[in-house]
Amino acid sequence: MLCLGRPRLFIAACAALLTAGCASPYYTDRGAAFGGLTGAGVGALVGEAVRHPVAGALVGAGVGAVSGAAVGNGLDQIEARNRAAIAATMGRPMPPGAVGVNDVIAMSQAGVNEEVTINHIRYNGVQAPPQTGDLITLQRANVSPRVIAALQQPPAQPMAGVAMPPPPMMMGPPPPWGYPGYYYPPPPPPFGYGYGMAFR
């Protein structure tokens, strides 16, 4: 039997709960998970400075989870207002999930505001990229070109690290005694043989 101390068991339970929020479709849960993890890390670093890293991590996780959930809740409320505006205009609620070509045509024919439709597409994604026949169908249904362009945009890719060259190396002025280096000994004096004749 694996025996964990109370702090380790508590941290393991918190980690399991926070990772459960990452799979949620709601921004509130995702924000709470991200805020909790970030807050725990920052809290542990701050707590380490005052020699109480576990307490700092717990306080940071709590504050981060609450603030992340508040931000995520705001995003969820914006999406709920968009869904309510679409449902009020169309006379029926939009099904959850990715947006299809027929959904866009139905919203356009019901007179849903173009910005609300574009936000709905960005939030929920597209079932499949529109093909040539879909574009012709959308054009014949008088769907706005901006809405069609929103359907054609690829999903946002996560930002990858950008490789940047190292900063230029700055050299200061040389020291008054010169740069250190290897000084070679002077060459030996020239040496040679010769003979000569002297006439008197």
mmCIF file with all atom_site columns, C-alpha atoms in Angstrom:
data_model
loop_
_atom_site.group_PDB
_atom_site.id
_atom_site.type_symbol
_atom_site.label_atom_id
_atom_site.label_alt_id
_atom_site.label_comp_id
_atom_site.label_asym_id
_atom_site.label_entity_id
_atom_site.label_seq_id
_atom_site.pdbx_PDB_ins_code
_atom_site.Cartn_x
_atom_site.Cartn_y
_atom_site.Cartn_z
_atom_site.occupancy
_atom_site.B_iso_or_equiv
_atom_site.pdbx_formal_charge
_atom_site.auth_seq_id
_atom_site.auth_comp_id
_atom_site.auth_asym_id
_atom_site.auth_atom_id
_atom_site.pdbx_PDB_model_num
ATOM 1   C CA . MET A 1 1   ? 0.000   0.000  0.000   1.00 0.00 ? 1   MET A CA 1
ATOM 2   C CA . LEU A 1 2   ? 1.320   3.404  -0.976  1.00 0.00 ? 2   LEU A CA 1
ATOM 3   C CA . CYS A 1 3   ? 1.309   5.758  1.975   1.00 0.00 ? 3   CYS A CA 1
ATOM 4   C CA . LEU A 1 4   ? 1.386   9.454  1.212   1.00 0.00 ? 4   LEU A CA 1
ATOM 5   C CA . GLY A 1 5   ? 1.637   12.185 3.770   1.00 0.00 ? 5   GLY A CA 1
ATOM 6   C CA . ARG A 1 6   ? -1.250  14.633 4.083   1.00 0.00 ? 6   ARG A CA 1
ATOM 7   C CA . PRO A 1 7   ? 0.409   17.450 2.109   1.00 0.00 ? 7   PRO A CA 1
ATOM 8   C CA . ARG A 1 8   ? 1.334   15.144 -0.758  1.00 0.00 ? 8   ARG A CA 1
ATOM 9   C CA . LEU A 1 9   ? -2.137  13.608 -0.845  1.00 0.00 ? 9   LEU A CA 1
ATOM 10  C CA . PHE A 1 10  ? -3.707  17.070 -0.873  1.00 0.00 ? 10  PHE A CA 1
ATOM 11  C CA . ILE A 1 11  ? -1.417  18.261 -3.679  1.00 0.00 ? 11  ILE A CA 1
ATOM 12  C CA . ALA A 1 12  ? -2.139  15.104 -5.711  1.00 0.00 ? 12  ALA A CA 1
ATOM 13  C CA . ALA A 1 13  ? -5.894  15.614 -5.267  1.00 0.00 ? 13  ALA A CA 1
ATOM 14  C CA . CYS A 1 14  ? -5.625  19.278 -6.293  1.00 0.00 ? 14  CYS A CA 1
ATOM 15  C CA . ALA A 1 15  ? -3.609  18.340 -9.381  1.00 0.00 ? 15  ALA A CA 1
ATOM 16  C CA . ALA A 1 16  ? -6.215  15.739 -10.378 1.00 0.00 ? 16  ALA A CA 1
ATOM 17  C CA . LEU A 1 17  ? -9.040  18.263 -9.998  1.00 0.00 ? 17  LEU A CA 1
ATOM 18  C CA . LEU A 1 18  ? -7.173  20.941 -11.930 1.00 0.00 ? 18  LEU A CA 1
ATOM 19  C CA . THR A 1 19  ? -6.397  18.654 -14.856 1.00 0.00 ? 19  THR A CA 1
ATOM 20  C CA . ALA A 1 20  ? -10.063 17.684 -15.035 1.00 0.00 ? 20  ALA A CA 1
ATOM 21  C CA . GLY A 1 21  ? -10.847 21.321 -15.841 1.00 0.00 ? 21  GLY A CA 1
ATOM 22  C CA . CYS A 1 22  ? -8.554  21.239 -18.892 1.00 0.00 ? 22  CYS A CA 1
ATOM 23  C CA . ALA A 1 23  ? -10.906 18.852 -20.733 1.00 0.00 ? 23  ALA A CA 1
ATOM 24  C CA . SER A 1 24  ? -13.991 20.976 -20.085 1.00 0.00 ? 24  SER A CA 1
ATOM 25  C CA . PRO A 1 25  ? -15.672 22.869 -22.942 1.00 0.00 ? 25  PRO A CA 1
ATOM 26  C CA . TYR A 1 26  ? -16.279 25.850 -20.655 1.00 0.00 ? 26  TYR A CA 1
ATOM 27  C CA . TYR A 1 27  ? -13.832 28.723 -20.300 1.00 0.00 ? 27  TYR A CA 1
ATOM 28  C CA . THR A 1 28  ? -14.626 28.959 -16.577 1.00 0.00 ? 28  THR A CA 1
ATOM 29  C CA . ASP A 1 29  ? -13.196 25.496 -15.933 1.00 0.00 ? 29  ASP A CA 1
ATOM 30  C CA . ARG A 1 30  ? -10.217 26.028 -18.210 1.00 0.00 ? 30  ARG A CA 1
ATOM 31  C CA . GLY A 1 31  ? -9.478  29.402 -16.611 1.00 0.00 ? 31  GLY A CA 1
ATOM 32  C CA . ALA A 1 32  ? -9.679  27.913 -13.127 1.00 0.00 ? 32  ALA A CA 1
ATOM 33  C CA . ALA A 1 33  ? -7.300  25.105 -14.093 1.00 0.00 ? 33  ALA A CA 1
ATOM 34  C CA . PHE A 1 34  ? -4.798  27.414 -15.769 1.00 0.00 ? 34  PHE A CA 1
ATOM 35  C CA . GLY A 1 35  ? -5.020  30.011 -12.994 1.00 0.00 ? 35  GLY A CA 1
ATOM 36  C CA . GLY A 1 36  ? -4.665  27.367 -10.300 1.00 0.00 ? 36  GLY A CA 1
ATOM 37  C CA . LEU A 1 37  ? -1.577  25.816 -11.856 1.00 0.00 ? 37  LEU A CA 1
ATOM 38  C CA . THR A 1 38  ? 0.034   29.162 -12.583 1.00 0.00 ? 38  THR A CA 1
ATOM 39  C CA . GLY A 1 39  ? -0.845  30.482 -9.138  1.00 0.00 ? 39  GLY A CA 1
ATOM 40  C CA . ALA A 1 40  ? 0.554   27.375 -7.462  1.00 0.00 ? 40  ALA A CA 1
ATOM 41  C CA . GLY A 1 41  ? 3.852   27.791 -9.289  1.00 0.00 ? 41  GLY A CA 1
ATOM 42  C CA . VAL A 1 42  ? 4.147   31.479 -8.485  1.00 0.00 ? 42  VAL A CA 1
ATOM 43  C CA . GLY A 1 43  ? 3.004   30.877 -4.910  1.00 0.00 ? 43  GLY A CA 1
ATOM 44  C CA . ALA A 1 44  ? 5.623   28.165 -4.432  1.00 0.00 ? 44  ALA A CA 1
ATOM 45  C CA . LEU A 1 45  ? 8.356   30.504 -5.664  1.00 0.00 ? 45  LEU A CA 1
ATOM 46  C CA . VAL A 1 46  ? 7.195   33.311 -3.393  1.00 0.00 ? 46  VAL A CA 1
ATOM 47  C CA . GLY A 1 47  ? 6.727   30.869 -0.519  1.00 0.00 ? 47  GLY A CA 1
ATOM 48  C CA . GLU A 1 48  ? 10.244  29.570 -1.023  1.00 0.00 ? 48  GLU A CA 1
ATOM 49  C CA . ALA A 1 49  ? 11.569  33.072 -0.386  1.00 0.00 ? 49  ALA A CA 1
ATOM 50  C CA . VAL A 1 50  ? 9.891   33.112 3.033   1.00 0.00 ? 50  VAL A CA 1
ATOM 51  C CA . ARG A 1 51  ? 10.660  29.421 3.683   1.00 0.00 ? 51  ARG A CA 1
ATOM 52  C CA . HIS A 1 52  ? 7.059   28.196 3.335   1.00 0.00 ? 52  HIS A CA 1
ATOM 53  C CA . PRO A 1 53  ? 6.754   26.860 -0.242  1.00 0.00 ? 53  PRO A CA 1
ATOM 54  C CA . VAL A 1 54  ? 3.770   24.560 0.425   1.00 0.00 ? 54  VAL A CA 1
ATOM 55  C CA . ALA A 1 55  ? 1.731   27.318 2.029   1.00 0.00 ? 55  ALA A CA 1
ATOM 56  C CA . GLY A 1 56  ? 2.680   29.684 -0.787  1.00 0.00 ? 56  GLY A CA 1
ATOM 57  C CA . ALA A 1 57  ? 1.655   27.107 -3.389  1.00 0.00 ? 57  ALA A CA 1
ATOM 58  C CA . LEU A 1 58  ? -1.715  26.552 -1.708  1.00 0.00 ? 58  LEU A CA 1
ATOM 59  C CA . VAL A 1 59  ? -2.472  30.262 -1.434  1.00 0.00 ? 59  VAL A CA 1
ATOM 60  C CA . GLY A 1 60  ? -1.291  30.859 -5.007  1.00 0.00 ? 60  GLY A CA 1
ATOM 61  C CA . ALA A 1 61  ? -3.396  27.971 -6.326  1.00 0.00 ? 61  ALA A CA 1
ATOM 62  C CA . GLY A 1 62  ? -6.483  29.311 -4.575  1.00 0.00 ? 62  GLY A CA 1
ATOM 63  C CA . VAL A 1 63  ? -6.038  32.879 -5.774  1.00 0.00 ? 63  VAL A CA 1
ATOM 64  C CA . GLY A 1 64  ? -5.113  31.739 -9.292  1.00 0.00 ? 64  GLY A CA 1
ATOM 65  C CA . ALA A 1 65  ? -8.084  29.393 -9.565  1.00 0.00 ? 65  ALA A CA 1
ATOM 66  C CA . VAL A 1 66  ? -10.540 32.065 -8.430  1.00 0.00 ? 66  VAL A CA 1
ATOM 67  C CA . SER A 1 67  ? -9.152  34.742 -10.749 1.00 0.00 ? 67  SER A CA 1
ATOM 68  C CA . GLY A 1 68  ? -8.886  32.315 -13.700 1.00 0.00 ? 68  GLY A CA 1
ATOM 69  C CA . ALA A 1 69  ? -12.464 31.172 -13.148 1.00 0.00 ? 69  ALA A CA 1
ATOM 70  C CA . ALA A 1 70  ? -13.644 34.791 -13.055 1.00 0.00 ? 70  ALA A CA 1
ATOM 71  C CA . VAL A 1 71  ? -11.996 35.570 -16.406 1.00 0.00 ? 71  VAL A CA 1
ATOM 72  C CA . GLY A 1 72  ? -13.304 32.326 -17.925 1.00 0.00 ? 72  GLY A CA 1
ATOM 73  C CA . ASN A 1 73  ? -16.796 33.038 -16.620 1.00 0.00 ? 73  ASN A CA 1
ATOM 74  C CA . GLY A 1 74  ? -16.749 36.377 -18.418 1.00 0.00 ? 74  GLY A CA 1
ATOM 75  C CA . LEU A 1 75  ? -15.900 34.612 -21.693 1.00 0.00 ? 75  LEU A CA 1
ATOM 76  C CA . ASP A 1 76  ? -18.654 32.037 -21.092 1.00 0.00 ? 76  ASP A CA 1
ATOM 77  C CA . GLN A 1 77  ? -21.175 34.842 -20.530 1.00 0.00 ? 77  GLN A CA 1
ATOM 78  C CA . ILE A 1 78  ? -20.198 36.473 -23.834 1.00 0.00 ? 78  ILE A CA 1
ATOM 79  C CA . GLU A 1 79  ? -20.765 33.170 -25.632 1.00 0.00 ? 79  GLU A CA 1
ATOM 80  C CA . ALA A 1 80  ? -24.101 32.694 -23.843 1.00 0.00 ? 80  ALA A CA 1
ATOM 81  C CA . ARG A 1 81  ? -25.228 36.156 -25.012 1.00 0.00 ? 81  ARG A CA 1
ATOM 82  C CA . ASN A 1 82  ? -24.189 35.289 -28.577 1.00 0.00 ? 82  ASN A CA 1
ATOM 83  C CA . ARG A 1 83  ? -26.140 32.016 -28.430 1.00 0.00 ? 83  ARG A CA 1
ATOM 84  C CA . ALA A 1 84  ? -29.176 33.820 -27.000 1.00 0.00 ? 84  ALA A CA 1
ATOM 85  C CA . ALA A 1 85  ? -29.034 36.438 -29.773 1.00 0.00 ? 85  ALA A CA 1
ATOM 86  C CA . ILE A 1 86  ? -28.813 33.710 -32.412 1.00 0.00 ? 86  ILE A CA 1
ATOM 87  C CA . ALA A 1 87  ? -31.669 31.739 -30.828 1.00 0.00 ? 87  ALA A CA 1
ATOM 88  C CA . ALA A 1 88  ? -33.856 34.855 -30.562 1.00 0.00 ? 88  ALA A CA 1
ATOM 89  C CA . THR A 1 89  ? -33.281 35.756 -34.199 1.00 0.00 ? 89  THR A CA 1
ATOM 90  C CA . MET A 1 90  ? -33.666 32.235 -35.577 1.00 0.00 ? 90  MET A CA 1
ATOM 91  C CA . GLY A 1 91  ? -36.530 31.214 -33.318 1.00 0.00 ? 91  GLY A CA 1
ATOM 92  C CA . ARG A 1 92  ? -34.696 28.072 -32.212 1.00 0.00 ? 92  ARG A CA 1
ATOM 93  C CA . PRO A 1 93  ? -31.498 27.407 -30.244 1.00 0.00 ? 93  PRO A CA 1
ATOM 94  C CA . MET A 1 94  ? -28.311 26.592 -32.101 1.00 0.00 ? 94  MET A CA 1
ATOM 95  C CA . PRO A 1 95  ? -27.035 23.075 -31.447 1.00 0.00 ? 95  PRO A CA 1
ATOM 96  C CA . PRO A 1 96  ? -23.693 22.988 -29.637 1.00 0.00 ? 96  PRO A CA 1
ATOM 97  C CA . GLY A 1 97  ? -20.612 21.986 -31.561 1.00 0.00 ? 97  GLY A CA 1
ATOM 98  C CA . ALA A 1 98  ? -18.817 23.006 -34.708 1.00 0.00 ? 98  ALA A CA 1
ATOM 99  C CA . VAL A 1 99  ? -20.640 25.183 -37.228 1.00 0.00 ? 99  VAL A CA 1
ATOM 100 C CA . GLY A 1 100 ? -21.631 23.747 -40.594 1.00 0.00 ? 100 GLY A CA 1
ATOM 101 C CA . VAL A 1 101 ? -22.528 25.379 -43.902 1.00 0.00 ? 101 VAL A CA 1
ATOM 102 C CA . ASN A 1 102 ? -26.255 24.761 -43.308 1.00 0.00 ? 102 ASN A CA 1
ATOM 103 C CA . ASP A 1 103 ? -26.036 26.479 -39.903 1.00 0.00 ? 103 ASP A CA 1
ATOM 104 C CA . VAL A 1 104 ? -24.480 29.563 -41.496 1.00 0.00 ? 104 VAL A CA 1
ATOM 105 C CA . ILE A 1 105 ? -27.150 29.666 -44.216 1.00 0.00 ? 105 ILE A CA 1
ATOM 106 C CA . ALA A 1 106 ? -29.903 29.322 -41.593 1.00 0.00 ? 106 ALA A CA 1
ATOM 107 C CA . MET A 1 107 ? -28.427 32.157 -39.503 1.00 0.00 ? 107 MET A CA 1
ATOM 108 C CA . SER A 1 108 ? -28.065 34.371 -42.565 1.00 0.00 ? 108 SER A CA 1
ATOM 109 C CA . GLN A 1 109 ? -31.643 33.754 -43.745 1.00 0.00 ? 109 GLN A CA 1
ATOM 110 C CA . ALA A 1 110 ? -32.964 34.393 -40.223 1.00 0.00 ? 110 ALA A CA 1
ATOM 111 C CA . GLY A 1 111 ? -31.234 37.787 -40.208 1.00 0.00 ? 111 GLY A CA 1
ATOM 112 C CA . VAL A 1 112 ? -28.683 37.096 -37.480 1.00 0.00 ? 112 VAL A CA 1
ATOM 113 C CA . ASN A 1 113 ? -26.202 39.943 -37.205 1.00 0.00 ? 113 ASN A CA 1
ATOM 114 C CA . GLU A 1 114 ? -23.033 39.307 -39.198 1.00 0.00 ? 114 GLU A CA 1
ATOM 115 C CA . GLU A 1 115 ? -20.739 39.981 -36.192 1.00 0.00 ? 115 GLU A CA 1
ATOM 116 C CA . VAL A 1 116 ? -22.671 37.522 -34.009 1.00 0.00 ? 116 VAL A CA 1
ATOM 117 C CA . THR A 1 117 ? -22.373 34.862 -36.717 1.00 0.00 ? 117 THR A CA 1
ATOM 118 C CA . ILE A 1 118 ? -18.617 35.456 -37.085 1.00 0.00 ? 118 ILE A CA 1
ATOM 119 C CA . ASN A 1 119 ? -18.103 35.269 -33.299 1.00 0.00 ? 119 ASN A CA 1
ATOM 120 C CA . HIS A 1 120 ? -20.125 32.038 -33.210 1.00 0.00 ? 120 HIS A CA 1
ATOM 121 C CA . ILE A 1 121 ? -17.915 30.548 -35.943 1.00 0.00 ? 121 ILE A CA 1
ATOM 122 C CA . ARG A 1 122 ? -14.713 31.618 -34.162 1.00 0.00 ? 122 ARG A CA 1
ATOM 123 C CA . TYR A 1 123 ? -15.857 30.254 -30.798 1.00 0.00 ? 123 TYR A CA 1
ATOM 124 C CA . ASN A 1 124 ? -17.197 26.882 -31.995 1.00 0.00 ? 124 ASN A CA 1
ATOM 125 C CA . GLY A 1 125 ? -15.004 26.207 -35.016 1.00 0.00 ? 125 GLY A CA 1
ATOM 126 C CA . VAL A 1 126 ? -16.007 24.800 -38.391 1.00 0.00 ? 126 VAL A CA 1
ATOM 127 C CA . GLN A 1 127 ? -17.128 21.206 -39.038 1.00 0.00 ? 127 GLN A CA 1
ATOM 128 C CA . ALA A 1 128 ? -15.070 21.023 -42.226 1.00 0.00 ? 128 ALA A CA 1
ATOM 129 C CA . PRO A 1 129 ? -13.375 23.590 -44.453 1.00 0.00 ? 129 PRO A CA 1
ATOM 130 C CA . PRO A 1 130 ? -15.847 24.730 -47.135 1.00 0.00 ? 130 PRO A CA 1
ATOM 131 C CA . GLN A 1 131 ? -15.367 23.162 -50.548 1.00 0.00 ? 131 GLN A CA 1
ATOM 132 C CA . THR A 1 132 ? -16.109 24.785 -53.911 1.00 0.00 ? 132 THR A CA 1
ATOM 133 C CA . GLY A 1 133 ? -19.732 23.599 -53.904 1.00 0.00 ? 133 GLY A CA 1
ATOM 134 C CA . ASP A 1 134 ? -20.211 24.946 -50.372 1.00 0.00 ? 134 ASP A CA 1
ATOM 135 C CA . LEU A 1 135 ? -18.897 28.367 -51.403 1.00 0.00 ? 135 LEU A CA 1
ATOM 136 C CA . ILE A 1 136 ? -21.295 28.477 -54.358 1.00 0.00 ? 136 ILE A CA 1
ATOM 137 C CA . THR A 1 137 ? -24.192 27.473 -52.085 1.00 0.00 ? 137 THR A CA 1
ATOM 138 C CA . LEU A 1 138 ? -23.246 30.150 -49.552 1.00 0.00 ? 138 LEU A CA 1
ATOM 139 C CA . GLN A 1 139 ? -22.990 32.815 -52.273 1.00 0.00 ? 139 GLN A CA 1
ATOM 140 C CA . ARG A 1 140 ? -26.404 31.863 -53.721 1.00 0.00 ? 140 ARG A CA 1
ATOM 141 C CA . ALA A 1 141 ? -27.917 32.040 -50.222 1.00 0.00 ? 141 ALA A CA 1
ATOM 142 C CA . ASN A 1 142 ? -26.696 35.680 -49.968 1.00 0.00 ? 142 ASN A CA 1
ATOM 143 C CA . VAL A 1 143 ? -24.351 34.976 -47.064 1.00 0.00 ? 143 VAL A CA 1
ATOM 144 C CA . SER A 1 144 ? -22.102 37.950 -46.331 1.00 0.00 ? 144 SER A CA 1
ATOM 145 C CA . PRO A 1 145 ? -18.547 37.764 -47.758 1.00 0.00 ? 145 PRO A CA 1
ATOM 146 C CA . ARG A 1 146 ? -17.156 38.461 -44.254 1.00 0.00 ? 146 ARG A CA 1
ATOM 147 C CA . VAL A 1 147 ? -19.002 35.413 -42.875 1.00 0.00 ? 147 VAL A CA 1
ATOM 148 C CA . ILE A 1 148 ? -17.734 33.264 -45.749 1.00 0.00 ? 148 ILE A CA 1
ATOM 149 C CA . ALA A 1 149 ? -14.202 34.530 -45.050 1.00 0.00 ? 149 ALA A CA 1
ATOM 150 C CA . ALA A 1 150 ? -14.616 33.574 -41.373 1.00 0.00 ? 150 ALA A CA 1
ATOM 151 C CA . LEU A 1 151 ? -15.581 30.056 -42.465 1.00 0.00 ? 151 LEU A CA 1
ATOM 152 C CA . GLN A 1 152 ? -12.460 29.814 -44.616 1.00 0.00 ? 152 GLN A CA 1
ATOM 153 C CA . GLN A 1 153 ? -10.001 30.924 -41.935 1.00 0.00 ? 153 GLN A CA 1
ATOM 154 C CA . PRO A 1 154 ? -7.906  28.045 -40.601 1.00 0.00 ? 154 PRO A CA 1
ATOM 155 C CA . PRO A 1 155 ? -8.165  27.330 -36.879 1.00 0.00 ? 155 PRO A CA 1
ATOM 156 C CA . ALA A 1 156 ? -5.772  29.274 -34.692 1.00 0.00 ? 156 ALA A CA 1
ATOM 157 C CA . GLN A 1 157 ? -2.523  27.393 -34.232 1.00 0.00 ? 157 GLN A CA 1
ATOM 158 C CA . PRO A 1 158 ? -0.738  27.506 -30.887 1.00 0.00 ? 158 PRO A CA 1
ATOM 159 C CA . MET A 1 159 ? 2.185   29.868 -30.897 1.00 0.00 ? 159 MET A CA 1
ATOM 160 C CA . ALA A 1 160 ? 5.432   28.007 -31.385 1.00 0.00 ? 160 ALA A CA 1
ATOM 161 C CA . GLY A 1 161 ? 8.711   29.273 -30.082 1.00 0.00 ? 161 GLY A CA 1
ATOM 162 C CA . VAL A 1 162 ? 10.421  31.528 -32.571 1.00 0.00 ? 162 VAL A CA 1
ATOM 163 C CA . ALA A 1 163 ? 14.137  30.981 -33.029 1.00 0.00 ? 163 ALA A CA 1
ATOM 164 C CA . MET A 1 164 ? 15.907  34.289 -32.767 1.00 0.00 ? 164 MET A CA 1
ATOM 165 C CA . PRO A 1 165 ? 19.583  34.966 -33.324 1.00 0.00 ? 165 PRO A CA 1
ATOM 166 C CA . PRO A 1 166 ? 21.607  35.684 -30.208 1.00 0.00 ? 166 PRO A CA 1
ATOM 167 C CA . PRO A 1 167 ? 22.105  39.332 -29.354 1.00 0.00 ? 167 PRO A CA 1
ATOM 168 C CA . PRO A 1 168 ? 25.278  40.930 -30.698 1.00 0.00 ? 168 PRO A CA 1
ATOM 169 C CA . MET A 1 169 ? 28.308  40.640 -28.462 1.00 0.00 ? 169 MET A CA 1
ATOM 170 C CA . MET A 1 170 ? 29.445  43.966 -27.103 1.00 0.00 ? 170 MET A CA 1
ATOM 171 C CA . MET A 1 171 ? 33.154  44.507 -26.531 1.00 0.00 ? 171 MET A CA 1
ATOM 172 C CA . GLY A 1 172 ? 34.382  47.190 -24.192 1.00 0.00 ? 172 GLY A CA 1
ATOM 173 C CA . PRO A 1 173 ? 37.449  49.325 -24.784 1.00 0.00 ? 173 PRO A CA 1
ATOM 174 C CA . PRO A 1 174 ? 40.793  47.535 -24.343 1.00 0.00 ? 174 PRO A CA 1
ATOM 175 C CA . PRO A 1 175 ? 42.410  47.749 -20.917 1.00 0.00 ? 175 PRO A CA 1
ATOM 176 C CA . PRO A 1 176 ? 45.270  50.249 -20.583 1.00 0.00 ? 176 PRO A CA 1
ATOM 177 C CA . TRP A 1 177 ? 47.881  47.484 -20.439 1.00 0.00 ? 177 TRP A CA 1
ATOM 178 C CA . GLY A 1 178 ? 46.535  45.772 -23.591 1.00 0.00 ? 178 GLY A CA 1
ATOM 179 C CA . TYR A 1 179 ? 44.719  42.556 -24.201 1.00 0.00 ? 179 TYR A CA 1
ATOM 180 C CA . PRO A 1 180 ? 46.205  39.454 -22.626 1.00 0.00 ? 180 PRO A CA 1
ATOM 181 C CA . GLY A 1 181 ? 47.880  37.193 -25.098 1.00 0.00 ? 181 GLY A CA 1
ATOM 182 C CA . TYR A 1 182 ? 50.858  34.999 -25.755 1.00 0.00 ? 182 TYR A CA 1
ATOM 183 C CA . TYR A 1 183 ? 54.081  36.873 -26.361 1.00 0.00 ? 183 TYR A CA 1
ATOM 184 C CA . TYR A 1 184 ? 56.698  35.030 -28.384 1.00 0.00 ? 184 TYR A CA 1
ATOM 185 C CA . PRO A 1 185 ? 60.389  35.312 -27.403 1.00 0.00 ? 185 PRO A CA 1
ATOM 186 C CA . PRO A 1 186 ? 62.538  37.396 -29.713 1.00 0.00 ? 186 PRO A CA 1
ATOM 187 C CA . PRO A 1 187 ? 64.248  35.503 -32.522 1.00 0.00 ? 187 PRO A CA 1
ATOM 188 C CA . PRO A 1 188 ? 67.888  34.486 -32.061 1.00 0.00 ? 188 PRO A CA 1
ATOM 189 C CA . PRO A 1 189 ? 70.599  36.685 -33.609 1.00 0.00 ? 189 PRO A CA 1
ATOM 190 C CA . PRO A 1 190 ? 71.511  35.871 -37.186 1.00 0.00 ? 190 PRO A CA 1
ATOM 191 C CA . PHE A 1 191 ? 74.310  33.369 -37.577 1.00 0.00 ? 191 PHE A CA 1
ATOM 192 C CA . GLY A 1 192 ? 76.286  32.558 -40.688 1.00 0.00 ? 192 GLY A CA 1
ATOM 193 C CA . TYR A 1 193 ? 79.599  31.255 -42.091 1.00 0.00 ? 193 TYR A CA 1
ATOM 194 C CA . GLY A 1 194 ? 81.762  33.060 -44.503 1.00 0.00 ? 194 GLY A CA 1
ATOM 195 C CA . TYR A 1 195 ? 85.299  33.343 -45.738 1.00 0.00 ? 195 TYR A CA 1
ATOM 196 C CA . GLY A 1 196 ? 87.096  36.024 -47.413 1.00 0.00 ? 196 GLY A CA 1
ATOM 197 C CA . MET A 1 197 ? 90.461  37.038 -48.774 1.00 0.00 ? 197 MET A CA 1
ATOM 198 C CA . ALA A 1 198 ? 92.392  40.024 -47.887 1.00 0.00 ? 198 ALA A CA 1
ATOM 199 C CA . PHE A 1 199 ? 94.859  41.644 -50.313 1.00 0.00 ? 199 PHE A CA 1
ATOM 200 C CA . ARG A 1 200 ? 97.661  43.935 -49.315 1.00 0.00 ? 200 ARG A CA 1
#
